[in-house]
Each structure stands twice: as C-alpha cells, then as structure tokens.
Amino acid sequence: MDQFHIVLKDYANWKMENIEILERLKLNDSMIYTRLEPVYKVLNEIYERAVEQEDISEDLRTIFQVGLNYIHTQFEVIRIYYEKLFQSDCSRFEEYSPLMGYLLFIADFRADLEEYEEEGLDFSELNEVETLIENMIAEKDDHFDYAADRLNKAVDEIVKQLEFEYVSITDIFVEIAENLNVELSTNQEPFEIGEEV
C-alpha cells in the first residue's frame, strides 16, 4: 500500500468519525459548514476518483493531503466546542458560529504566518483577540461586531507589517472546486481584510 492509499484510508476514517456533525451543520445551514464545504467537497471528489481506480496526479495527491490536514485541524477545534461547551446542541452552537468562524480564521491565518515568526513580528494583538474570542464563546457573549472589529484591526496590523495579501485555504479550495467541476451548495465569498471575517 503506497503512501497515498494510507492518506485515503485516513480520510475515510476521519469522515466516518465526523459525518454526523458535518451533516447536522449542513442541515442547519451553518456558516461553519459553509467555511469547510469547499475543502470537504474537493476531498470527496478526489477520494471518489481514487476509489474508481482513476490514476490520481501528483497535484491532486498534494491537494488531497493539504485539504485533509486542514480539515482535520479545523475539526479538532470545532469538536471541542461543539461537544464539550455546547453538548452537541447544533442550534446553540450555531448561535455562536460567528465567533467560532473567527477562531478558525485565526488558526488559518497563524498557519500562513509561521514562516514569519523569526522576523520578530508582533502577534500580541492577535493573541489578545484570540483569547478574547475564546472567553466570549465560553461566557456565551454575543458581541460579535466588537470581536470582528478587534480581529480586523489585529489582522490589518500584521498585514501592514508584512505587506502581503492574505488568501485563505478556503478561497484556494473554492478555485480548486471550480477547476474540478465540483458544485458547491453555498456561495463562497473570499475573505477581505478590513471588511468582514
């Protein structure tokens, strides 16, 4: 069994463990599902092609590995909040999905900034906002606009220091989905710094 088949098996196991939560989020028209859908659907498409014995190109194998790592990491965070804090109550969880979305965004953003950490980049504001959002979720605080404003300021500050344009992995997978003719049930809007998270 080659390395890619092991990765395919990992995805099948991940899906079995998480399909129930994913389906519930989808049924509730959750913004968390909207965020994950491009990656999830692309993974499904590549998986189906591999199962049908199609020869999978090196590019698609890489996309699959990146997508699986991403969705696995995101779901670790989602499950903790969904199961522990909201006792698997999807509608209560959905009430705080804007804050969950901000937390997931921060995780993405940080992953893209890892290479800049040695450059003495100031992450203090981002760290503070992350803690603020975690506390808001724990305390069921619904001042979403305040959290979004603080997060946008922290992101703007970092982007200005680096002078780079941030493109999220979700946005990249929206493009991949289009190229693979994978239909998304949601309209994916790319994240724009300074507008909304």
PDB file of C-alpha atoms in Angstrom:
ATOM      1  CA  MET A   1       0.000   0.000   0.000  1.00  0.00           C
ATOM      2  CA  ASP A   2       1.573   3.274  -1.084  1.00  0.00           C
ATOM      3  CA  GLN A   3       1.564   6.474   0.971  1.00  0.00           C
ATOM      4  CA  PHE A   4      -1.412   7.965  -0.904  1.00  0.00           C
ATOM      5  CA  HIS A   5      -3.606   4.947  -0.134  1.00  0.00           C
ATOM      6  CA  ILE A   6      -2.788   5.376   3.557  1.00  0.00           C
ATOM      7  CA  VAL A   7      -3.902   9.021   3.275  1.00  0.00           C
ATOM      8  CA  LEU A   8      -7.121   7.911   1.541  1.00  0.00           C
ATOM      9  CA  LYS A   9      -7.774   5.490   4.392  1.00  0.00           C
ATOM     10  CA  ASP A  10      -7.145   8.285   6.920  1.00  0.00           C
ATOM     11  CA  TYR A  11      -9.766  10.384   5.145  1.00  0.00           C
ATOM     12  CA  ALA A  12     -12.304   7.551   5.143  1.00  0.00           C
ATOM     13  CA  ASN A  13     -11.764   7.145   8.912  1.00  0.00           C
ATOM     14  CA  TRP A  14     -11.978  10.889   9.519  1.00  0.00           C
ATOM     15  CA  LYS A  15     -15.232  11.061   7.552  1.00  0.00           C
ATOM     16  CA  MET A  16     -16.793   8.164   9.476  1.00  0.00           C
ATOM     17  CA  GLU A  17     -15.940   9.882  12.778  1.00  0.00           C
ATOM     18  CA  ASN A  18     -17.239  13.305  11.745  1.00  0.00           C
ATOM     19  CA  ILE A  19     -20.005  12.801   9.175  1.00  0.00           C
ATOM     20  CA  GLU A  20     -22.766  13.128  11.761  1.00  0.00           C
ATOM     21  CA  ILE A  21     -21.588  16.563  12.924  1.00  0.00           C
ATOM     22  CA  LEU A  22     -20.934  17.680   9.347  1.00  0.00           C
ATOM     23  CA  GLU A  23     -24.424  16.660   8.236  1.00  0.00           C
ATOM     24  CA  ARG A  24     -26.008  18.414  11.208  1.00  0.00           C
ATOM     25  CA  LEU A  25     -24.095  21.596  10.447  1.00  0.00           C
ATOM     26  CA  LYS A  26     -25.134  21.336   6.799  1.00  0.00           C
ATOM     27  CA  LEU A  27     -28.820  20.838   7.707  1.00  0.00           C
ATOM     28  CA  ASN A  28     -28.659  23.896   9.959  1.00  0.00           C
ATOM     29  CA  ASP A  29     -27.184  25.932   7.091  1.00  0.00           C
ATOM     30  CA  SER A  30     -24.240  26.635   9.386  1.00  0.00           C
ATOM     31  CA  MET A  31     -21.630  29.197   8.459  1.00  0.00           C
ATOM     32  CA  ILE A  32     -19.077  26.701   9.816  1.00  0.00           C
ATOM     33  CA  TYR A  33     -20.218  24.181   7.195  1.00  0.00           C
ATOM     34  CA  THR A  34     -20.071  26.936   4.557  1.00  0.00           C
ATOM     35  CA  ARG A  35     -16.466  27.547   5.548  1.00  0.00           C
ATOM     36  CA  LEU A  36     -15.491  23.861   5.332  1.00  0.00           C
ATOM     37  CA  GLU A  37     -17.568  22.825   2.325  1.00  0.00           C
ATOM     38  CA  PRO A  38     -15.053  23.637  -0.462  1.00  0.00           C
ATOM     39  CA  VAL A  39     -12.343  21.562   1.215  1.00  0.00           C
ATOM     40  CA  TYR A  40     -14.746  18.750   2.130  1.00  0.00           C
ATOM     41  CA  LYS A  41     -16.255  18.511  -1.363  1.00  0.00           C
ATOM     42  CA  VAL A  42     -12.854  18.574  -3.076  1.00  0.00           C
ATOM     43  CA  LEU A  43     -11.637  15.802  -0.756  1.00  0.00           C
ATOM     44  CA  ASN A  44     -14.752  13.762  -1.598  1.00  0.00           C
ATOM     45  CA  GLU A  45     -14.214  14.277  -5.316  1.00  0.00           C
ATOM     46  CA  ILE A  46     -10.567  13.169  -5.261  1.00  0.00           C
ATOM     47  CA  TYR A  47     -11.426  10.259  -2.968  1.00  0.00           C
ATOM     48  CA  GLU A  48     -14.186   9.065  -5.353  1.00  0.00           C
ATOM     49  CA  ARG A  49     -11.814   9.298  -8.318  1.00  0.00           C
ATOM     50  CA  ALA A  50      -9.192   7.251  -6.449  1.00  0.00           C
ATOM     51  CA  VAL A  51     -11.757   4.614  -5.409  1.00  0.00           C
ATOM     52  CA  GLU A  52     -12.816   4.290  -9.051  1.00  0.00           C
ATOM     53  CA  GLN A  53      -9.186   3.319  -9.794  1.00  0.00           C
ATOM     54  CA  GLU A  54      -8.507   6.551 -11.615  1.00  0.00           C
ATOM     55  CA  ASP A  55      -4.836   7.468 -11.740  1.00  0.00           C
ATOM     56  CA  ILE A  56      -4.514  10.461  -9.429  1.00  0.00           C
ATOM     57  CA  SER A  57      -1.972  13.097 -10.488  1.00  0.00           C
ATOM     58  CA  GLU A  58       0.732  14.293  -8.120  1.00  0.00           C
ATOM     59  CA  ASP A  59      -1.001  17.708  -7.926  1.00  0.00           C
ATOM     60  CA  LEU A  60      -4.286  16.145  -6.821  1.00  0.00           C
ATOM     61  CA  ARG A  61      -2.464  13.974  -4.291  1.00  0.00           C
ATOM     62  CA  THR A  62      -0.859  17.098  -2.823  1.00  0.00           C
ATOM     63  CA  ILE A  63      -4.202  18.939  -2.785  1.00  0.00           C
ATOM     64  CA  PHE A  64      -5.780  15.952  -1.024  1.00  0.00           C
ATOM     65  CA  GLN A  65      -3.057  15.818   1.648  1.00  0.00           C
ATOM     66  CA  VAL A  66      -3.217  19.580   2.276  1.00  0.00           C
ATOM     67  CA  GLY A  67      -7.029  19.502   2.424  1.00  0.00           C
ATOM     68  CA  LEU A  68      -7.091  16.557   4.811  1.00  0.00           C
ATOM     69  CA  ASN A  69      -4.552  18.170   7.157  1.00  0.00           C
ATOM     70  CA  TYR A  70      -6.563  21.387   7.091  1.00  0.00           C
ATOM     71  CA  ILE A  71      -9.990  19.882   7.735  1.00  0.00           C
ATOM     72  CA  HIS A  72      -8.593  17.581  10.419  1.00  0.00           C
ATOM     73  CA  THR A  73      -7.033  20.509  12.301  1.00  0.00           C
ATOM     74  CA  GLN A  74     -10.160  22.675  11.958  1.00  0.00           C
ATOM     75  CA  PHE A  75     -12.419  19.878  13.134  1.00  0.00           C
ATOM     76  CA  GLU A  76     -10.341  19.275  16.259  1.00  0.00           C
ATOM     77  CA  VAL A  77     -11.222  22.825  17.329  1.00  0.00           C
ATOM     78  CA  ILE A  78     -14.870  22.514  16.231  1.00  0.00           C
ATOM     79  CA  ARG A  79     -15.428  19.225  18.084  1.00  0.00           C
ATOM     80  CA  ILE A  80     -14.045  20.575  21.367  1.00  0.00           C
ATOM     81  CA  TYR A  81     -16.521  23.460  21.371  1.00  0.00           C
ATOM     82  CA  TYR A  82     -19.402  21.560  19.781  1.00  0.00           C
ATOM     83  CA  GLU A  83     -19.263  18.540  22.094  1.00  0.00           C
ATOM     84  CA  LYS A  84     -17.874  19.963  25.331  1.00  0.00           C
ATOM     85  CA  LEU A  85     -19.173  23.521  25.552  1.00  0.00           C
ATOM     86  CA  PHE A  86     -22.433  23.144  23.617  1.00  0.00           C
ATOM     87  CA  GLN A  87     -23.128  19.474  24.496  1.00  0.00           C
ATOM     88  CA  SER A  88     -23.615  18.634  20.779  1.00  0.00           C
ATOM     89  CA  ASP A  89     -26.582  21.014  20.556  1.00  0.00           C
ATOM     90  CA  CYS A  90     -26.296  22.234  16.972  1.00  0.00           C
ATOM     91  CA  SER A  91     -28.698  25.181  17.276  1.00  0.00           C
ATOM     92  CA  ARG A  92     -26.909  26.558  20.365  1.00  0.00           C
ATOM     93  CA  PHE A  93     -23.561  26.011  18.685  1.00  0.00           C
ATOM     94  CA  GLU A  94     -24.846  27.810  15.588  1.00  0.00           C
ATOM     95  CA  GLU A  95     -25.772  30.883  17.666  1.00  0.00           C
ATOM     96  CA  TYR A  96     -22.068  31.383  18.319  1.00  0.00           C
ATOM     97  CA  SER A  97     -20.821  30.321  14.891  1.00  0.00           C
ATOM     98  CA  PRO A  98     -19.598  33.853  14.042  1.00  0.00           C
ATOM     99  CA  LEU A  99     -17.154  33.618  16.958  1.00  0.00           C
ATOM    100  CA  MET A 100     -16.229  30.043  16.002  1.00  0.00           C
ATOM    101  CA  GLY A 101     -15.586  31.266  12.469  1.00  0.00           C
ATOM    102  CA  TYR A 102     -13.259  33.961  13.826  1.00  0.00           C
ATOM    103  CA  LEU A 103     -11.328  31.373  15.853  1.00  0.00           C
ATOM    104  CA  LEU A 104     -10.976  29.100  12.836  1.00  0.00           C
ATOM    105  CA  PHE A 105      -9.850  32.061  10.753  1.00  0.00           C
ATOM    106  CA  ILE A 106      -7.158  32.881  13.332  1.00  0.00           C
ATOM    107  CA  ALA A 107      -5.884  29.280  13.175  1.00  0.00           C
ATOM    108  CA  ASP A 108      -5.657  29.550   9.345  1.00  0.00           C
ATOM    109  CA  PHE A 109      -4.013  32.942   9.482  1.00  0.00           C
ATOM    110  CA  ARG A 110      -1.426  31.768  12.027  1.00  0.00           C
ATOM    111  CA  ALA A 111      -0.546  28.736   9.890  1.00  0.00           C
ATOM    112  CA  ASP A 112       0.230  31.073   6.977  1.00  0.00           C
ATOM    113  CA  LEU A 113       2.376  33.285   9.209  1.00  0.00           C
ATOM    114  CA  GLU A 114       4.583  30.552  10.707  1.00  0.00           C
ATOM    115  CA  GLU A 115       7.452  31.368   8.371  1.00  0.00           C
ATOM    116  CA  TYR A 116       7.452  34.990   9.583  1.00  0.00           C
ATOM    117  CA  GLU A 117       7.707  34.245  13.298  1.00  0.00           C
ATOM    118  CA  GLU A 118      11.507  34.518  13.325  1.00  0.00           C
ATOM    119  CA  GLU A 119      11.231  38.001  11.855  1.00  0.00           C
ATOM    120  CA  GLY A 120      10.101  39.431  15.182  1.00  0.00           C
ATOM    121  CA  LEU A 121       6.561  40.017  14.027  1.00  0.00           C
ATOM    122  CA  ASP A 122       4.303  41.395  16.739  1.00  0.00           C
ATOM    123  CA  PHE A 123       1.486  38.894  17.360  1.00  0.00           C
ATOM    124  CA  SER A 124       0.398  40.397  20.692  1.00  0.00           C
ATOM    125  CA  GLU A 125      -2.823  41.963  19.378  1.00  0.00           C
ATOM    126  CA  LEU A 126      -3.774  38.752  17.540  1.00  0.00           C
ATOM    127  CA  ASN A 127      -3.042  36.717  20.694  1.00  0.00           C
ATOM    128  CA  GLU A 128      -5.223  39.059  22.760  1.00  0.00           C
ATOM    129  CA  VAL A 129      -8.093  38.836  20.262  1.00  0.00           C
ATOM    130  CA  GLU A 130      -7.856  35.042  20.190  1.00  0.00           C
ATOM    131  CA  THR A 131      -8.097  34.898  23.995  1.00  0.00           C
ATOM    132  CA  LEU A 132     -10.949  37.419  23.943  1.00  0.00           C
ATOM    133  CA  ILE A 133     -12.923  35.291  21.444  1.00  0.00           C
ATOM    134  CA  GLU A 134     -12.287  32.053  23.368  1.00  0.00           C
ATOM    135  CA  ASN A 135     -13.574  33.761  26.518  1.00  0.00           C
ATOM    136  CA  MET A 136     -16.588  35.198  24.695  1.00  0.00           C
ATOM    137  CA  ILE A 137     -17.581  31.715  23.495  1.00  0.00           C
ATOM    138  CA  ALA A 138     -17.088  30.224  26.969  1.00  0.00           C
ATOM    139  CA  GLU A 139     -19.153  33.017  28.537  1.00  0.00           C
ATOM    140  CA  LYS A 140     -21.766  32.948  25.723  1.00  0.00           C
ATOM    141  CA  ASP A 141     -21.095  36.614  24.983  1.00  0.00           C
ATOM    142  CA  ASP A 142     -22.734  37.659  21.695  1.00  0.00           C
ATOM    143  CA  HIS A 143     -20.961  40.956  20.982  1.00  0.00           C
ATOM    144  CA  PHE A 144     -19.921  39.659  17.562  1.00  0.00           C
ATOM    145  CA  ASP A 145     -19.320  43.088  15.986  1.00  0.00           C
ATOM    146  CA  TYR A 146     -16.883  44.014  18.735  1.00  0.00           C
ATOM    147  CA  ALA A 147     -14.949  40.760  18.212  1.00  0.00           C
ATOM    148  CA  ALA A 148     -14.927  41.247  14.415  1.00  0.00           C
ATOM    149  CA  ASP A 149     -13.686  44.816  14.776  1.00  0.00           C
ATOM    150  CA  ARG A 150     -10.857  43.787  17.114  1.00  0.00           C
ATOM    151  CA  LEU A 151      -9.901  40.884  14.845  1.00  0.00           C
ATOM    152  CA  ASN A 152      -9.858  43.030  11.706  1.00  0.00           C
ATOM    153  CA  LYS A 153      -7.600  45.576  13.433  1.00  0.00           C
ATOM    154  CA  ALA A 154      -5.190  42.836  14.557  1.00  0.00           C
ATOM    155  CA  VAL A 155      -5.088  41.306  11.068  1.00  0.00           C
ATOM    156  CA  ASP A 156      -4.648  44.719   9.399  1.00  0.00           C
ATOM    157  CA  GLU A 157      -1.701  45.426  11.695  1.00  0.00           C
ATOM    158  CA  ILE A 158       0.066  42.188  10.741  1.00  0.00           C
ATOM    159  CA  VAL A 159      -0.701  42.535   7.026  1.00  0.00           C
ATOM    160  CA  LYS A 160       0.749  46.068   7.053  1.00  0.00           C
ATOM    161  CA  GLN A 161       3.924  44.829   8.753  1.00  0.00           C
ATOM    162  CA  LEU A 162       4.366  42.107   6.131  1.00  0.00           C
ATOM    163  CA  GLU A 163       2.966  43.923   3.104  1.00  0.00           C
ATOM    164  CA  PHE A 164       1.318  40.779   1.785  1.00  0.00           C
ATOM    165  CA  GLU A 165      -2.133  39.805   0.579  1.00  0.00           C
ATOM    166  CA  TYR A 166      -3.713  37.027   2.613  1.00  0.00           C
ATOM    167  CA  VAL A 167      -5.592  34.326   0.707  1.00  0.00           C
ATOM    168  CA  SER A 168      -7.252  31.697   2.890  1.00  0.00           C
ATOM    169  CA  ILE A 169      -7.050  27.978   2.184  1.00  0.00           C
ATOM    170  CA  THR A 170     -10.846  28.002   1.832  1.00  0.00           C
ATOM    171  CA  ASP A 171     -10.591  30.539  -1.005  1.00  0.00           C
ATOM    172  CA  ILE A 172      -7.944  28.379  -2.684  1.00  0.00           C
ATOM    173  CA  PHE A 173     -10.206  25.317  -2.420  1.00  0.00           C
ATOM    174  CA  VAL A 174     -13.130  27.258  -3.917  1.00  0.00           C
ATOM    175  CA  GLU A 175     -10.956  27.729  -7.023  1.00  0.00           C
ATOM    176  CA  ILE A 176      -9.886  24.071  -6.984  1.00  0.00           C
ATOM    177  CA  ALA A 177     -13.555  23.028  -6.734  1.00  0.00           C
ATOM    178  CA  GLU A 178     -14.328  25.149  -9.814  1.00  0.00           C
ATOM    179  CA  ASN A 179     -11.435  23.579 -11.735  1.00  0.00           C
ATOM    180  CA  LEU A 180     -12.616  20.063 -10.807  1.00  0.00           C
ATOM    181  CA  ASN A 181     -16.256  20.958 -11.655  1.00  0.00           C
ATOM    182  CA  VAL A 182     -17.287  20.305  -8.055  1.00  0.00           C
ATOM    183  CA  GLU A 183     -20.541  22.047  -7.285  1.00  0.00           C
ATOM    184  CA  LEU A 184     -20.735  23.927  -4.005  1.00  0.00           C
ATOM    185  CA  SER A 185     -24.102  24.390  -2.376  1.00  0.00           C
ATOM    186  CA  THR A 186     -23.075  27.711  -0.899  1.00  0.00           C
ATOM    187  CA  ASN A 187     -21.872  30.951  -2.383  1.00  0.00           C
ATOM    188  CA  GLN A 188     -18.311  31.309  -1.216  1.00  0.00           C
ATOM    189  CA  GLU A 189     -17.213  34.865  -0.636  1.00  0.00           C
ATOM    190  CA  PRO A 190     -13.472  35.382  -0.270  1.00  0.00           C
ATOM    191  CA  PHE A 191     -12.326  36.964   2.976  1.00  0.00           C
ATOM    192  CA  GLU A 192     -11.297  40.561   2.589  1.00  0.00           C
ATOM    193  CA  ILE A 193      -9.192  42.257   5.215  1.00  0.00           C
ATOM    194  CA  GLY A 194     -10.996  45.200   6.729  1.00  0.00           C
ATOM    195  CA  GLU A 195     -14.467  44.143   5.633  1.00  0.00           C
ATOM    196  CA  GLU A 196     -15.619  41.056   7.451  1.00  0.00           C
ATOM    197  CA  VAL A 197     -14.013  37.963   8.856  1.00  0.00           C
TER     198      VAL A 197
END
